[in-house]
Amino acid sequence: MNPPEEDDDLPSLDALEGRLRRELAHIQGDIESIVKHDGEHPGDQLDEALDSNVVRIESTVSDLRRALDRLARVAPVDLSRVARKALDTLLLKFEKPLVLHVTWDESLPHPAVSAEALNSVVSRMMNLVTRYLMPGDQVTVQTLRDEDEAVLSLIVAPSDPWGRPVWLDEFTLRCRSLGDFIEELGGRFVLDTQDLLKLQLRLKLGVGVH
């Protein structure tokens, strides 16, 4: 059984969140303009702007409903393919020099999970790591099978192994939030900050494994 086809025209959850925030900011601006007129009619131009903003919000809410429907779909998903796509997207906008080692297990069984949720988790995980990378850091990205789990592993070997990062507490806190999301997905998140920086997304292989 193959994963269900994705809605190609449906933006990611992160994109929808950003879109809704921008549209709500426009609505807030419209409300402030109305208040400034002390109850008087603000004019046709503001009427049209408000109508346009409302239409855009309704469209975004509709897309959010579709995204929620997609989140509910659970089917076998290729973790290596999801990770490869997320990494390719990230590297297109990444500007810091780094040493990158990548290994994909093409024979990795497919865990049964929401494809939309997995895409979001993997993207957040990679963005979290790259947010704190320093020039010269060595990064290893790989997928593998560990007994009854499919694993996405990110390992960072710092260019300065003797300096404890000042951002480590903030990073750990962000990882905790990501870990909570992964647990809701039915997986496990493992973090190790000793010597090397290691993050692992672990998904149980069971019913629906391919």
PDB file of C-alpha atoms in Angstrom:
ATOM      1  CA  MET A   1       0.000   0.000   0.000  1.00  0.00           C
ATOM      2  CA  ASN A   2       1.385   3.403  -0.974  1.00  0.00           C
ATOM      3  CA  PRO A   3       0.880   6.648   0.979  1.00  0.00           C
ATOM      4  CA  PRO A   4      -2.110   8.698  -0.122  1.00  0.00           C
ATOM      5  CA  GLU A   5      -1.435  11.394  -2.677  1.00  0.00           C
ATOM      6  CA  GLU A   6      -0.761  14.777  -1.094  1.00  0.00           C
ATOM      7  CA  ASP A   7      -2.834  17.830  -1.998  1.00  0.00           C
ATOM      8  CA  ASP A   8      -0.275  19.606  -4.165  1.00  0.00           C
ATOM      9  CA  ASP A   9      -2.091  22.933  -3.900  1.00  0.00           C
ATOM     10  CA  LEU A  10      -2.337  22.838  -0.092  1.00  0.00           C
ATOM     11  CA  PRO A  11       0.407  24.813   1.734  1.00  0.00           C
ATOM     12  CA  SER A  12       2.235  23.377   4.739  1.00  0.00           C
ATOM     13  CA  LEU A  13       0.971  23.997   8.272  1.00  0.00           C
ATOM     14  CA  ASP A  14       3.818  26.452   8.878  1.00  0.00           C
ATOM     15  CA  ALA A  15       2.904  28.394   5.735  1.00  0.00           C
ATOM     16  CA  LEU A  16      -0.771  28.459   6.731  1.00  0.00           C
ATOM     17  CA  GLU A  17       0.126  29.714  10.194  1.00  0.00           C
ATOM     18  CA  GLY A  18       2.189  32.552   8.735  1.00  0.00           C
ATOM     19  CA  ARG A  19      -0.545  33.422   6.267  1.00  0.00           C
ATOM     20  CA  LEU A  20      -3.213  33.570   8.976  1.00  0.00           C
ATOM     21  CA  ARG A  21      -1.020  35.756  11.204  1.00  0.00           C
ATOM     22  CA  ARG A  22      -0.529  38.250   8.362  1.00  0.00           C
ATOM     23  CA  GLU A  23      -4.233  38.336   7.554  1.00  0.00           C
ATOM     24  CA  LEU A  24      -5.211  38.859  11.190  1.00  0.00           C
ATOM     25  CA  ALA A  25      -2.708  41.723  11.366  1.00  0.00           C
ATOM     26  CA  HIS A  26      -4.455  43.333   8.370  1.00  0.00           C
ATOM     27  CA  ILE A  27      -7.830  42.948  10.102  1.00  0.00           C
ATOM     28  CA  GLN A  28      -6.396  44.534  13.242  1.00  0.00           C
ATOM     29  CA  GLY A  29      -5.194  47.460  11.147  1.00  0.00           C
ATOM     30  CA  ASP A  30      -8.668  47.844   9.648  1.00  0.00           C
ATOM     31  CA  ILE A  31     -10.243  47.882  13.124  1.00  0.00           C
ATOM     32  CA  GLU A  32      -7.776  50.520  14.313  1.00  0.00           C
ATOM     33  CA  SER A  33      -8.651  52.665  11.288  1.00  0.00           C
ATOM     34  CA  ILE A  34     -12.359  52.394  12.095  1.00  0.00           C
ATOM     35  CA  VAL A  35     -11.738  53.363  15.725  1.00  0.00           C
ATOM     36  CA  LYS A  36      -9.786  56.442  14.614  1.00  0.00           C
ATOM     37  CA  HIS A  37     -12.876  57.677  12.753  1.00  0.00           C
ATOM     38  CA  ASP A  38     -14.789  57.898  16.072  1.00  0.00           C
ATOM     39  CA  GLY A  39     -17.763  55.936  14.815  1.00  0.00           C
ATOM     40  CA  GLU A  40     -18.076  57.756  11.490  1.00  0.00           C
ATOM     41  CA  HIS A  41     -18.141  55.799   8.249  1.00  0.00           C
ATOM     42  CA  PRO A  42     -14.466  55.385   7.233  1.00  0.00           C
ATOM     43  CA  GLY A  43     -15.132  55.352   3.504  1.00  0.00           C
ATOM     44  CA  ASP A  44     -15.494  52.886   0.648  1.00  0.00           C
ATOM     45  CA  GLN A  45     -11.766  52.165   0.389  1.00  0.00           C
ATOM     46  CA  LEU A  46     -11.601  50.730   3.905  1.00  0.00           C
ATOM     47  CA  ASP A  47     -14.840  48.828   3.290  1.00  0.00           C
ATOM     48  CA  GLU A  48     -13.262  47.151   0.280  1.00  0.00           C
ATOM     49  CA  ALA A  49     -10.039  46.393   2.169  1.00  0.00           C
ATOM     50  CA  LEU A  50     -11.993  44.835   5.038  1.00  0.00           C
ATOM     51  CA  ASP A  51     -14.078  42.718   2.668  1.00  0.00           C
ATOM     52  CA  SER A  52     -10.920  41.550   0.896  1.00  0.00           C
ATOM     53  CA  ASN A  53      -9.234  40.614   4.181  1.00  0.00           C
ATOM     54  CA  VAL A  54     -12.288  38.682   5.346  1.00  0.00           C
ATOM     55  CA  VAL A  55     -12.363  36.707   2.083  1.00  0.00           C
ATOM     56  CA  ARG A  56      -8.668  35.834   2.461  1.00  0.00           C
ATOM     57  CA  ILE A  57      -9.184  34.687   6.056  1.00  0.00           C
ATOM     58  CA  GLU A  58     -12.126  32.504   5.013  1.00  0.00           C
ATOM     59  CA  SER A  59      -9.894  30.937   2.344  1.00  0.00           C
ATOM     60  CA  THR A  60      -7.130  30.296   4.881  1.00  0.00           C
ATOM     61  CA  VAL A  61      -9.560  28.752   7.375  1.00  0.00           C
ATOM     62  CA  SER A  62     -10.821  26.476   4.597  1.00  0.00           C
ATOM     63  CA  ASP A  63      -7.243  25.383   3.873  1.00  0.00           C
ATOM     64  CA  LEU A  64      -6.682  24.809   7.607  1.00  0.00           C
ATOM     65  CA  ARG A  65      -9.702  22.491   7.680  1.00  0.00           C
ATOM     66  CA  ARG A  66      -8.252  20.563   4.736  1.00  0.00           C
ATOM     67  CA  ALA A  67      -4.909  20.394   6.548  1.00  0.00           C
ATOM     68  CA  LEU A  68      -6.610  18.997   9.656  1.00  0.00           C
ATOM     69  CA  ASP A  69      -8.315  16.359   7.523  1.00  0.00           C
ATOM     70  CA  ARG A  70      -4.927  15.448   6.076  1.00  0.00           C
ATOM     71  CA  LEU A  71      -3.421  15.234   9.577  1.00  0.00           C
ATOM     72  CA  ALA A  72      -5.984  12.569  10.420  1.00  0.00           C
ATOM     73  CA  ARG A  73      -4.844  10.308   7.572  1.00  0.00           C
ATOM     74  CA  VAL A  74      -2.538   7.581   8.840  1.00  0.00           C
ATOM     75  CA  ALA A  75      -0.721   5.428   6.291  1.00  0.00           C
ATOM     76  CA  PRO A  76       2.761   3.977   5.677  1.00  0.00           C
ATOM     77  CA  VAL A  77       5.176   6.864   5.024  1.00  0.00           C
ATOM     78  CA  ASP A  78       8.738   6.764   3.666  1.00  0.00           C
ATOM     79  CA  LEU A  79      10.800   8.494   6.384  1.00  0.00           C
ATOM     80  CA  SER A  80      13.910   8.664   4.182  1.00  0.00           C
ATOM     81  CA  ARG A  81      11.982  10.417   1.408  1.00  0.00           C
ATOM     82  CA  VAL A  82      10.459  12.925   3.840  1.00  0.00           C
ATOM     83  CA  ALA A  83      13.858  13.666   5.405  1.00  0.00           C
ATOM     84  CA  ARG A  84      15.574  14.017   2.022  1.00  0.00           C
ATOM     85  CA  LYS A  85      12.947  16.480   0.820  1.00  0.00           C
ATOM     86  CA  ALA A  86      13.178  18.547   4.033  1.00  0.00           C
ATOM     87  CA  LEU A  87      16.979  18.648   3.842  1.00  0.00           C
ATOM     88  CA  ASP A  88      16.979  19.661   0.167  1.00  0.00           C
ATOM     89  CA  THR A  89      14.552  22.495   0.918  1.00  0.00           C
ATOM     90  CA  LEU A  90      16.640  23.660   3.862  1.00  0.00           C
ATOM     91  CA  LEU A  91      19.935  23.656   1.961  1.00  0.00           C
ATOM     92  CA  LEU A  92      18.481  25.931  -0.710  1.00  0.00           C
ATOM     93  CA  LYS A  93      18.332  28.791   1.806  1.00  0.00           C
ATOM     94  CA  PHE A  94      21.191  27.799   4.136  1.00  0.00           C
ATOM     95  CA  GLU A  95      24.165  30.155   3.937  1.00  0.00           C
ATOM     96  CA  LYS A  96      26.606  28.976   6.632  1.00  0.00           C
ATOM     97  CA  PRO A  97      29.532  26.746   5.573  1.00  0.00           C
ATOM     98  CA  LEU A  98      29.333  23.261   7.075  1.00  0.00           C
ATOM     99  CA  VAL A  99      30.557  19.710   6.527  1.00  0.00           C
ATOM    100  CA  LEU A 100      27.571  17.497   5.725  1.00  0.00           C
ATOM    101  CA  HIS A 101      27.390  13.691   5.688  1.00  0.00           C
ATOM    102  CA  VAL A 102      24.122  12.100   4.543  1.00  0.00           C
ATOM    103  CA  THR A 103      23.064   8.445   4.560  1.00  0.00           C
ATOM    104  CA  TRP A 104      19.568   7.329   3.597  1.00  0.00           C
ATOM    105  CA  ASP A 105      18.380   3.779   4.287  1.00  0.00           C
ATOM    106  CA  GLU A 106      16.317   3.149   1.165  1.00  0.00           C
ATOM    107  CA  SER A 107      15.157  -0.222   2.508  1.00  0.00           C
ATOM    108  CA  LEU A 108      13.820   1.284   5.735  1.00  0.00           C
ATOM    109  CA  PRO A 109      10.298  -0.010   6.480  1.00  0.00           C
ATOM    110  CA  HIS A 110       7.571   2.607   6.344  1.00  0.00           C
ATOM    111  CA  PRO A 111       5.991   3.476   9.720  1.00  0.00           C
ATOM    112  CA  ALA A 112       2.245   4.135   9.744  1.00  0.00           C
ATOM    113  CA  VAL A 113       1.834   7.814  10.576  1.00  0.00           C
ATOM    114  CA  SER A 114       0.246  11.044   9.373  1.00  0.00           C
ATOM    115  CA  ALA A 115       2.305  12.223   6.402  1.00  0.00           C
ATOM    116  CA  GLU A 116       1.415  15.863   7.076  1.00  0.00           C
ATOM    117  CA  ALA A 117       2.458  15.650  10.735  1.00  0.00           C
ATOM    118  CA  LEU A 118       5.685  13.823   9.865  1.00  0.00           C
ATOM    119  CA  ASN A 119       6.613  16.435   7.255  1.00  0.00           C
ATOM    120  CA  SER A 120       6.099  19.165   9.846  1.00  0.00           C
ATOM    121  CA  VAL A 121       8.101  17.359  12.561  1.00  0.00           C
ATOM    122  CA  VAL A 122      11.072  16.565  10.307  1.00  0.00           C
ATOM    123  CA  SER A 123      11.168  20.118   8.967  1.00  0.00           C
ATOM    124  CA  ARG A 124      11.053  21.576  12.487  1.00  0.00           C
ATOM    125  CA  MET A 125      13.760  19.195  13.664  1.00  0.00           C
ATOM    126  CA  MET A 126      16.161  20.156  10.878  1.00  0.00           C
ATOM    127  CA  ASN A 127      15.434  23.863  11.179  1.00  0.00           C
ATOM    128  CA  LEU A 128      16.039  23.657  14.917  1.00  0.00           C
ATOM    129  CA  VAL A 129      19.499  22.177  14.428  1.00  0.00           C
ATOM    130  CA  THR A 130      20.575  24.552  11.663  1.00  0.00           C
ATOM    131  CA  ARG A 131      19.399  27.548  13.679  1.00  0.00           C
ATOM    132  CA  TYR A 132      22.323  27.026  16.056  1.00  0.00           C
ATOM    133  CA  LEU A 133      25.021  25.731  13.702  1.00  0.00           C
ATOM    134  CA  MET A 134      28.392  27.453  13.625  1.00  0.00           C
ATOM    135  CA  PRO A 135      30.691  27.646  10.567  1.00  0.00           C
ATOM    136  CA  GLY A 136      32.790  24.496  10.324  1.00  0.00           C
ATOM    137  CA  ASP A 137      30.448  22.256  12.317  1.00  0.00           C
ATOM    138  CA  GLN A 138      30.169  18.707  10.972  1.00  0.00           C
ATOM    139  CA  VAL A 139      26.615  17.453  10.529  1.00  0.00           C
ATOM    140  CA  THR A 140      25.594  13.841   9.973  1.00  0.00           C
ATOM    141  CA  VAL A 141      22.054  13.098   8.802  1.00  0.00           C
ATOM    142  CA  GLN A 142      20.864   9.527   8.430  1.00  0.00           C
ATOM    143  CA  THR A 143      17.862   7.250   8.507  1.00  0.00           C
ATOM    144  CA  LEU A 144      18.145   3.722   9.839  1.00  0.00           C
ATOM    145  CA  ARG A 145      16.282   0.877  11.443  1.00  0.00           C
ATOM    146  CA  ASP A 146      16.961   0.142  15.105  1.00  0.00           C
ATOM    147  CA  GLU A 147      15.128  -3.052  16.074  1.00  0.00           C
ATOM    148  CA  ASP A 148      11.413  -2.163  15.901  1.00  0.00           C
ATOM    149  CA  GLU A 149      11.857   1.561  15.205  1.00  0.00           C
ATOM    150  CA  ALA A 150      12.481   3.712  12.138  1.00  0.00           C
ATOM    151  CA  VAL A 151      14.974   6.417  13.098  1.00  0.00           C
ATOM    152  CA  LEU A 152      15.953   9.825  11.752  1.00  0.00           C
ATOM    153  CA  SER A 153      19.250  10.817  13.358  1.00  0.00           C
ATOM    154  CA  LEU A 154      20.922  14.246  13.322  1.00  0.00           C
ATOM    155  CA  ILE A 155      24.413  14.494  14.834  1.00  0.00           C
ATOM    156  CA  VAL A 156      26.449  17.693  15.104  1.00  0.00           C
ATOM    157  CA  ALA A 157      30.185  17.618  15.838  1.00  0.00           C
ATOM    158  CA  PRO A 158      31.029  21.206  16.849  1.00  0.00           C
ATOM    159  CA  SER A 159      34.029  22.895  15.278  1.00  0.00           C
ATOM    160  CA  ASP A 160      34.988  24.015  18.807  1.00  0.00           C
ATOM    161  CA  PRO A 161      34.502  20.867  20.935  1.00  0.00           C
ATOM    162  CA  TRP A 162      35.797  22.593  24.082  1.00  0.00           C
ATOM    163  CA  GLY A 163      33.358  25.472  24.157  1.00  0.00           C
ATOM    164  CA  ARG A 164      29.970  24.789  25.753  1.00  0.00           C
ATOM    165  CA  PRO A 165      27.435  26.710  23.652  1.00  0.00           C
ATOM    166  CA  VAL A 166      25.800  29.614  25.460  1.00  0.00           C
ATOM    167  CA  TRP A 167      22.570  28.772  23.626  1.00  0.00           C
ATOM    168  CA  LEU A 168      22.349  25.195  24.927  1.00  0.00           C
ATOM    169  CA  ASP A 169      19.623  25.894  27.506  1.00  0.00           C
ATOM    170  CA  GLU A 170      17.462  27.640  24.908  1.00  0.00           C
ATOM    171  CA  PHE A 171      18.089  24.821  22.436  1.00  0.00           C
ATOM    172  CA  THR A 172      17.120  22.186  25.027  1.00  0.00           C
ATOM    173  CA  LEU A 173      13.898  24.043  25.793  1.00  0.00           C
ATOM    174  CA  ARG A 174      12.971  24.160  22.106  1.00  0.00           C
ATOM    175  CA  CYS A 175      13.749  20.456  21.827  1.00  0.00           C
ATOM    176  CA  ARG A 176      11.375  19.746  24.705  1.00  0.00           C
ATOM    177  CA  SER A 177       8.555  21.431  22.807  1.00  0.00           C
ATOM    178  CA  LEU A 178       9.425  19.438  19.679  1.00  0.00           C
ATOM    179  CA  GLY A 179       9.538  16.242  21.745  1.00  0.00           C
ATOM    180  CA  ASP A 180       6.002  16.856  23.005  1.00  0.00           C
ATOM    181  CA  PHE A 181       4.790  17.185  19.408  1.00  0.00           C
ATOM    182  CA  ILE A 182       6.571  13.966  18.419  1.00  0.00           C
ATOM    183  CA  GLU A 183       4.965  12.094  21.321  1.00  0.00           C
ATOM    184  CA  GLU A 184       1.546  13.273  20.135  1.00  0.00           C
ATOM    185  CA  LEU A 185       2.484  11.799  16.762  1.00  0.00           C
ATOM    186  CA  GLY A 186       3.092   8.459  18.481  1.00  0.00           C
ATOM    187  CA  GLY A 187       6.882   8.575  18.267  1.00  0.00           C
ATOM    188  CA  ARG A 188       9.833   9.224  20.568  1.00  0.00           C
ATOM    189  CA  PHE A 189      12.345  12.053  20.638  1.00  0.00           C
ATOM    190  CA  VAL A 190      15.853  11.429  21.986  1.00  0.00           C
ATOM    191  CA  LEU A 191      18.283  14.250  22.794  1.00  0.00           C
ATOM    192  CA  ASP A 192      21.921  13.850  23.861  1.00  0.00           C
ATOM    193  CA  THR A 193      24.076  16.952  24.404  1.00  0.00           C
ATOM    194  CA  GLN A 194      27.197  15.204  25.703  1.00  0.00           C
ATOM    195  CA  ASP A 195      30.271  15.861  23.514  1.00  0.00           C
ATOM    196  CA  LEU A 196      28.302  15.603  20.263  1.00  0.00           C
ATOM    197  CA  LEU A 197      24.845  17.047  19.748  1.00  0.00           C
ATOM    198  CA  LYS A 198      22.512  14.167  18.894  1.00  0.00           C
ATOM    199  CA  LEU A 199      18.818  14.320  18.045  1.00  0.00           C
ATOM    200  CA  GLN A 200      16.719  11.324  17.070  1.00  0.00           C
ATOM    201  CA  LEU A 201      13.163  10.957  15.858  1.00  0.00           C
ATOM    202  CA  ARG A 202      12.028   7.380  16.518  1.00  0.00           C
ATOM    203  CA  LEU A 203       8.845   5.896  15.069  1.00  0.00           C
ATOM    204  CA  LYS A 204       7.488   2.504  16.040  1.00  0.00           C
ATOM    205  CA  LEU A 205       7.295  -0.121  13.321  1.00  0.00           C
ATOM    206  CA  GLY A 206       4.282  -2.350  13.681  1.00  0.00           C
ATOM    207  CA  VAL A 207       0.932  -2.674  11.977  1.00  0.00           C
ATOM    208  CA  GLY A 208       1.129  -1.246   8.483  1.00  0.00           C
ATOM    209  CA  VAL A 209       4.901  -1.673   8.144  1.00  0.00           C
ATOM    210  CA  HIS A 210       6.132  -1.959   4.546  1.00  0.00           C
TER     211      HIS A 210
END
